[in-house]
mmCIF file of C-alpha atoms in Angstrom:
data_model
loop_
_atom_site.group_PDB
_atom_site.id
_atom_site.type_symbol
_atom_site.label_atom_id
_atom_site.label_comp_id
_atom_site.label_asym_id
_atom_site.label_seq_id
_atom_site.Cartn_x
_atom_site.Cartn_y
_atom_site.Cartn_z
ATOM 1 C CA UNK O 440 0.000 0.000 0.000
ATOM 2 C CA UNK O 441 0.795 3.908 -0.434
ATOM 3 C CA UNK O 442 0.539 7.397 1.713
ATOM 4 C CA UNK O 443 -1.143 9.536 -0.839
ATOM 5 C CA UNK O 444 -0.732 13.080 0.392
ATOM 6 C CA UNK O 445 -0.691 16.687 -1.584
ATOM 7 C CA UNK O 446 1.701 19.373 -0.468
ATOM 8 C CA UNK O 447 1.337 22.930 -1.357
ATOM 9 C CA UNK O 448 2.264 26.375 -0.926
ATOM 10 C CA UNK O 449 -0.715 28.613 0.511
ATOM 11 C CA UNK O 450 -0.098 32.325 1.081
ATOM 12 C CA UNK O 451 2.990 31.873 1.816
ATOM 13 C CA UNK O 452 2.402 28.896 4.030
ATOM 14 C CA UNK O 453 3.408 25.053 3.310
ATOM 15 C CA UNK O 454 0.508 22.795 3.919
ATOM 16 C CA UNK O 455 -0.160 18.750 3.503
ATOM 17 C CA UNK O 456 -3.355 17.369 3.173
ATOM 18 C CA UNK O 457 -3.493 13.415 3.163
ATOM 19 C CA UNK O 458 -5.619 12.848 0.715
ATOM 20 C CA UNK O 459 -5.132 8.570 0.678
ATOM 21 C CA UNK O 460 -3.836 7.363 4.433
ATOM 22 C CA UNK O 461 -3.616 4.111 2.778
ATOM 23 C CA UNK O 462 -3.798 3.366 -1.211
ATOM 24 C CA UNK O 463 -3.887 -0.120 -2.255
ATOM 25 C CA UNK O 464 -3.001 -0.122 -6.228
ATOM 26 C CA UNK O 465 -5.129 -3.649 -6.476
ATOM 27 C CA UNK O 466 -8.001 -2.250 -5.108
ATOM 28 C CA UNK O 467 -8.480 0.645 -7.388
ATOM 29 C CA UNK O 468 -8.062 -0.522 -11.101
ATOM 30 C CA UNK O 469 -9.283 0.404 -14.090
ATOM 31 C CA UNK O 470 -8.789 -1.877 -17.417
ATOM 32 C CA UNK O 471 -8.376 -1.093 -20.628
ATOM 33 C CA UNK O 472 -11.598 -2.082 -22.898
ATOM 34 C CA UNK O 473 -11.711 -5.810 -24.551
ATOM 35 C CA UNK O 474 -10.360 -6.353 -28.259
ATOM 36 C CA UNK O 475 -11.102 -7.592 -31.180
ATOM 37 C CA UNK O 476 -14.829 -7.804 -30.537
ATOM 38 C CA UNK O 477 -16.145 -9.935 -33.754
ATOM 39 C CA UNK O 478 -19.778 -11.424 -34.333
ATOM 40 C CA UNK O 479 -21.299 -14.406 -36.512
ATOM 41 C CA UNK O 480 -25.021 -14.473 -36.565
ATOM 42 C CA UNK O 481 -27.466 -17.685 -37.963
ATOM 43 C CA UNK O 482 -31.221 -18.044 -38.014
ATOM 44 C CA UNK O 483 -31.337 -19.335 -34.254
ATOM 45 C CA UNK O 484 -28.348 -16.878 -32.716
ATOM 46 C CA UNK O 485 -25.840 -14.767 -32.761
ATOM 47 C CA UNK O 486 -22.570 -15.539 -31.457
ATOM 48 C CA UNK O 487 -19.912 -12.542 -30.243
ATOM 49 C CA UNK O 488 -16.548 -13.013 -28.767
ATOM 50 C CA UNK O 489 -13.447 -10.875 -27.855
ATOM 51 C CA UNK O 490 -10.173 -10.386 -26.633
ATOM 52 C CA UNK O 491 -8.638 -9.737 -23.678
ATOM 53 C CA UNK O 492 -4.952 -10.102 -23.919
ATOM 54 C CA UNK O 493 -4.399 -6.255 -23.076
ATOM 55 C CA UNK O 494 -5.643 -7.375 -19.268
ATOM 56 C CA UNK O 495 -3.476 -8.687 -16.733
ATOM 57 C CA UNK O 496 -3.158 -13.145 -16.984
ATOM 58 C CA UNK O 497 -3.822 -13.490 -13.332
ATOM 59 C CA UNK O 498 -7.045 -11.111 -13.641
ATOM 60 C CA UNK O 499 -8.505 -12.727 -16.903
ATOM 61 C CA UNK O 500 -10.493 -15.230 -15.391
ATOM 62 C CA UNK O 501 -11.686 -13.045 -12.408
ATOM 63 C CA UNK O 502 -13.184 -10.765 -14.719
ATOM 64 C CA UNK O 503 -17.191 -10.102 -15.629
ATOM 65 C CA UNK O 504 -18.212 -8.346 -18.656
ATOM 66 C CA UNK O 505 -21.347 -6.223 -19.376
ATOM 67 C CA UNK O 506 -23.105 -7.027 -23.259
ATOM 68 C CA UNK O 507 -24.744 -3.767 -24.423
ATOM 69 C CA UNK O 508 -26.490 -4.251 -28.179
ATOM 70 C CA UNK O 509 -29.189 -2.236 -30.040
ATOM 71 C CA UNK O 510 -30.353 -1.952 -33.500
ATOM 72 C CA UNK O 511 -27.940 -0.016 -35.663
ATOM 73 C CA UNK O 512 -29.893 3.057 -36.409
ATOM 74 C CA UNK O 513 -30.672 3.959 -32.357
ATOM 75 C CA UNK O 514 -28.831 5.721 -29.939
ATOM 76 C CA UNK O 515 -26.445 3.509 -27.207
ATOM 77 C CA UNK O 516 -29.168 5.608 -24.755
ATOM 78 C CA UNK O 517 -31.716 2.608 -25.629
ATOM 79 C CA UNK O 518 -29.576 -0.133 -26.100
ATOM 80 C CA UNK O 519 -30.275 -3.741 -24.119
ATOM 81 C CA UNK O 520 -27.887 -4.475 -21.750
ATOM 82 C CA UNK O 521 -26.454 -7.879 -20.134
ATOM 83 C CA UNK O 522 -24.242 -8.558 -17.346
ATOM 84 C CA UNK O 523 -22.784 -12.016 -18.211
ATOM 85 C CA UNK O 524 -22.734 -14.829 -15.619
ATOM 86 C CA UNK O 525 -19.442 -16.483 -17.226
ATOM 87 C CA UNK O 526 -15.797 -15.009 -17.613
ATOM 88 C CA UNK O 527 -15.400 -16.806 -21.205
ATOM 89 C CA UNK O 528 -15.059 -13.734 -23.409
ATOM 90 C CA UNK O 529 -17.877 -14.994 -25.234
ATOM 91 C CA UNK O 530 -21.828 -14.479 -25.611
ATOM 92 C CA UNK O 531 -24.852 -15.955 -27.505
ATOM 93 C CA UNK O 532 -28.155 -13.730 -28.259
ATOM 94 C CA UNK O 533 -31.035 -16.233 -29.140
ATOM 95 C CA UNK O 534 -32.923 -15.464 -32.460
ATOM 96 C CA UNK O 535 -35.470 -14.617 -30.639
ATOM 97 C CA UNK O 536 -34.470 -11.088 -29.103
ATOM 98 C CA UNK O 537 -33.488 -10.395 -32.458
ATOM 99 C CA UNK O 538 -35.905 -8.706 -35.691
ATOM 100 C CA UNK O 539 -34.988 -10.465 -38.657
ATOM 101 C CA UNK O 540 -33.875 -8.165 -41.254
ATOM 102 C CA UNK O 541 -32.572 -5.901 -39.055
ATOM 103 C CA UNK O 542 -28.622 -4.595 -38.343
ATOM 104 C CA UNK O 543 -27.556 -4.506 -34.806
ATOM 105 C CA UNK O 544 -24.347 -3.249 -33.221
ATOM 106 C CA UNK O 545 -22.878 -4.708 -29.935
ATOM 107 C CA UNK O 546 -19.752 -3.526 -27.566
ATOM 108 C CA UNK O 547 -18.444 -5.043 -24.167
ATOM 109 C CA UNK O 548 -17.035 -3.965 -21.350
ATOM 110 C CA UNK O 549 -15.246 -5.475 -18.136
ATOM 111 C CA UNK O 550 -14.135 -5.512 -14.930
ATOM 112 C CA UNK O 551 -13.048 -7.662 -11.811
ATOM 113 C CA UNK O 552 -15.612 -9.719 -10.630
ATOM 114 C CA UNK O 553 -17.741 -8.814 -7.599
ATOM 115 C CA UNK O 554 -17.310 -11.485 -5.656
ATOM 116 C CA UNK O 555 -13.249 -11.492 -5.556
ATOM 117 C CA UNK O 556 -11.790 -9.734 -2.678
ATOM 118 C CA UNK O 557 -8.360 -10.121 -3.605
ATOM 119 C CA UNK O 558 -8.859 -6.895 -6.362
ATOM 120 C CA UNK O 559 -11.318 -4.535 -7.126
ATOM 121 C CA UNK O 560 -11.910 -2.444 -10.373
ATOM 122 C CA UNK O 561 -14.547 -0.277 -11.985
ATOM 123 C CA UNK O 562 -15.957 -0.957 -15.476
ATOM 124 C CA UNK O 563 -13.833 -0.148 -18.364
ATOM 125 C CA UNK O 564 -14.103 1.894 -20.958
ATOM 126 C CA UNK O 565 -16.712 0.148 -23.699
ATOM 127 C CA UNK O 566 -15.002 -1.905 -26.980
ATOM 128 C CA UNK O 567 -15.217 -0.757 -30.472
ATOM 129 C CA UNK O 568 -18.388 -2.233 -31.863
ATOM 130 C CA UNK O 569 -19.142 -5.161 -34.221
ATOM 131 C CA UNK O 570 -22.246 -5.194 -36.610
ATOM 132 C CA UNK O 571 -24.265 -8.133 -37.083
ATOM 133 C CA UNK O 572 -27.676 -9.044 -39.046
ATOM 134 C CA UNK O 573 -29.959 -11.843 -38.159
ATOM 135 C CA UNK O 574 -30.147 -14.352 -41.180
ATOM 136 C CA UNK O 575 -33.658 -15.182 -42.454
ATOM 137 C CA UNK O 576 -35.229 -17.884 -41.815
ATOM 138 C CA UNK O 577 -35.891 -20.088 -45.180
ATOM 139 C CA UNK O 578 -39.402 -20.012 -46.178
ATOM 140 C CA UNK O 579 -41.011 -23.311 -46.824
ATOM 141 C CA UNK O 580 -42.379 -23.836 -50.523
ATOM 142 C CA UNK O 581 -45.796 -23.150 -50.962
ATOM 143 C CA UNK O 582 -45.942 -26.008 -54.009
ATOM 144 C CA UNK O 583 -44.301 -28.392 -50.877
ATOM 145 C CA UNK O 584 -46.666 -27.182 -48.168
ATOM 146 C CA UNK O 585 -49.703 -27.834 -50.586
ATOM 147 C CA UNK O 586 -48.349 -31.509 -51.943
ATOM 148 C CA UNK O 587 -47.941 -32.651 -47.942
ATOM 149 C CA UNK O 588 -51.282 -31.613 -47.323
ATOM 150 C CA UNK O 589 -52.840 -33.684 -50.063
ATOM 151 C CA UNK O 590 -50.625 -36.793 -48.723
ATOM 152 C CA UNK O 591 -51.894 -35.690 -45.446
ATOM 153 C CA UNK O 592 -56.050 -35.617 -46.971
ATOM 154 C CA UNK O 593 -55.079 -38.822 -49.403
ATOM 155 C CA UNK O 594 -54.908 -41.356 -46.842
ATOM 156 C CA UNK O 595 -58.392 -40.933 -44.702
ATOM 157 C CA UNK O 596 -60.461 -39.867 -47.804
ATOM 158 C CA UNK O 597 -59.429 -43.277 -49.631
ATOM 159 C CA UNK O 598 -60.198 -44.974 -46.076
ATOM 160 C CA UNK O 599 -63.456 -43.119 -45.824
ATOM 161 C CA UNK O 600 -64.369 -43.863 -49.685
ATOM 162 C CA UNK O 601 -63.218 -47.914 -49.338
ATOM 163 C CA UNK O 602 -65.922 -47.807 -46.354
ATOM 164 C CA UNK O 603 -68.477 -45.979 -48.778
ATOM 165 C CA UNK O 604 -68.039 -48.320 -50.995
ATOM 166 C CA UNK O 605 -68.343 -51.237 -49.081
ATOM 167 C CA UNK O 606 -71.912 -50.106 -47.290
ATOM 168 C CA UNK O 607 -73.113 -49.492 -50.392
ATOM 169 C CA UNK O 608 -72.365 -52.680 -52.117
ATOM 170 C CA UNK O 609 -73.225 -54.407 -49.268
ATOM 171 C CA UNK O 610 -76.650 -52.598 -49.753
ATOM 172 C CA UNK O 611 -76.991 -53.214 -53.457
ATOM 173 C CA UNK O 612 -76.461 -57.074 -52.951
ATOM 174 C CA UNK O 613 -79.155 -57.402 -50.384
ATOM 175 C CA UNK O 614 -81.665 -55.400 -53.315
ATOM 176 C CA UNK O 615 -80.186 -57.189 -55.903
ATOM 177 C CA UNK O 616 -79.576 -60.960 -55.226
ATOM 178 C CA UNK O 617 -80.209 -61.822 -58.775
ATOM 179 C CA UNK O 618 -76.829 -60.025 -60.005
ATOM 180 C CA UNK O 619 -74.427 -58.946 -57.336
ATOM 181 C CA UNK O 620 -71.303 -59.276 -58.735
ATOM 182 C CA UNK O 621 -72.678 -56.415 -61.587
ATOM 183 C CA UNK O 622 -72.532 -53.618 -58.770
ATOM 184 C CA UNK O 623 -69.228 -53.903 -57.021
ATOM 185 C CA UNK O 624 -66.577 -54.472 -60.062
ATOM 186 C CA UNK O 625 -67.942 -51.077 -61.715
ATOM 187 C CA UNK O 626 -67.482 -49.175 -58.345
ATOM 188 C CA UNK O 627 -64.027 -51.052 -57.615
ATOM 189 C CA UNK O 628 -63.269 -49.682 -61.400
ATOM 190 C CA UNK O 629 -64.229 -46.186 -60.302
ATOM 191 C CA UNK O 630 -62.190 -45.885 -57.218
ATOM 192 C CA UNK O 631 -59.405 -47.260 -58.310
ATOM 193 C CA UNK O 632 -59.969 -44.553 -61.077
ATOM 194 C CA UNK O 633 -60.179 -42.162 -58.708
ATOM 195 C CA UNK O 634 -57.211 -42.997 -56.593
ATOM 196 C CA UNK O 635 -55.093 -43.046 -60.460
ATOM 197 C CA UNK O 636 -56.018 -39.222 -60.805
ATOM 198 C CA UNK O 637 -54.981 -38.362 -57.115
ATOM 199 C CA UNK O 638 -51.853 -39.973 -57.579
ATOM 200 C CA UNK O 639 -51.157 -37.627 -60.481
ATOM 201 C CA UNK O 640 -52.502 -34.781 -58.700
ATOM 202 C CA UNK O 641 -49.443 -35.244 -56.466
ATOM 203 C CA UNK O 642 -47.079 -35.720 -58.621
#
């Protein structure tokens, strides 16, 4: 530790004031901002990371950082900001915070953690920025979306035609007993008919 004290000359008398009975360096420091901030942002997040090889080795993983990000065209006034629980010099933003289509900017800052008693800092100045967009999600085809909904409709409107069918020829052969095996053939030949054209549809 130090004696911090100023001297001076007033009106013609010397005077000290102790300004710091007892200074501790450790206690009182101030790093320089992280470097090298760079971004990479997907459909689902964005990833940032940084540098901090201008800080101290035995303070680098003591430190806490503070996220700060905001769409491009506003002020730093309204940005979001996020203290990070982890002293990786790293970050993910989820899609979801995120408008697609729109340009963001993000900075970081540090200091020494809160809960180390060993040092003590205030927050650094804030990085240099890095600029990052939010990819688009790919849209699904609309000639896709509509084939997998016929698939989807195919399956219980042959089920629910086979059981049409089969009432009704059951019906016809009760009325009919003198030719029963007229009816079902020429409905059998229709389905199947029908099911050849639905088949092409989906094609």
């Amino acid at each position: 530790g130090y004696r911090v004290s100023l001297q001076g000359n007033f009106f013609g008398c010397n005077h000290t004031y102790m300004t710091f009975p007892e200074y501790i360096p450790r206690r009182h420091i101030k790093l320089d901002p992280p470097l090298n901030i760079q971004s990479n942002a997907t459909a689902s997040k964005c990833q940032i990371w940084w540098s901090t090889l201008n800080a101290p080795w035995y303070l680098t993983e003591i430190l806490q950082y503070e996220l700060q990000y905001k769409e491009y065209s506003m002020s730093w006034e309204v940005a979001f900001n996020k203290t990070l629980p982890s002293s990786l010099p790293q970050v993910e933003i989820e899609a979801t915070e995120l408008r697609s289509g729109t340009a963001y900017a993000a900075r970081v800052r540090c200091k020494v953690s809160e809960n180390e008693n060993s040092y003590h800092s205030q927050w650094s100045e804030w990085s240099r920025a890095t600029v990052f967009q939010r990819a688009d999600v790919p849209k699904v085809s609309e000639k896709i979306l509509n084939t997998k909904t016929m698939q989807f409709l195919f399956i219980p409107l042959s089920f629910g035609t086979l059981l049409y069918l089969f009432w009704n020829c059951k019906l016809s052969s009760r009325r009919q007993k003198a030719s029963p095996a007229l009816t079902f053939p020429l409905q059998l030949l229709s389905f199947s008919h029908s099911i050849v054209c639905t088949m092409g549809i989906l094609r």
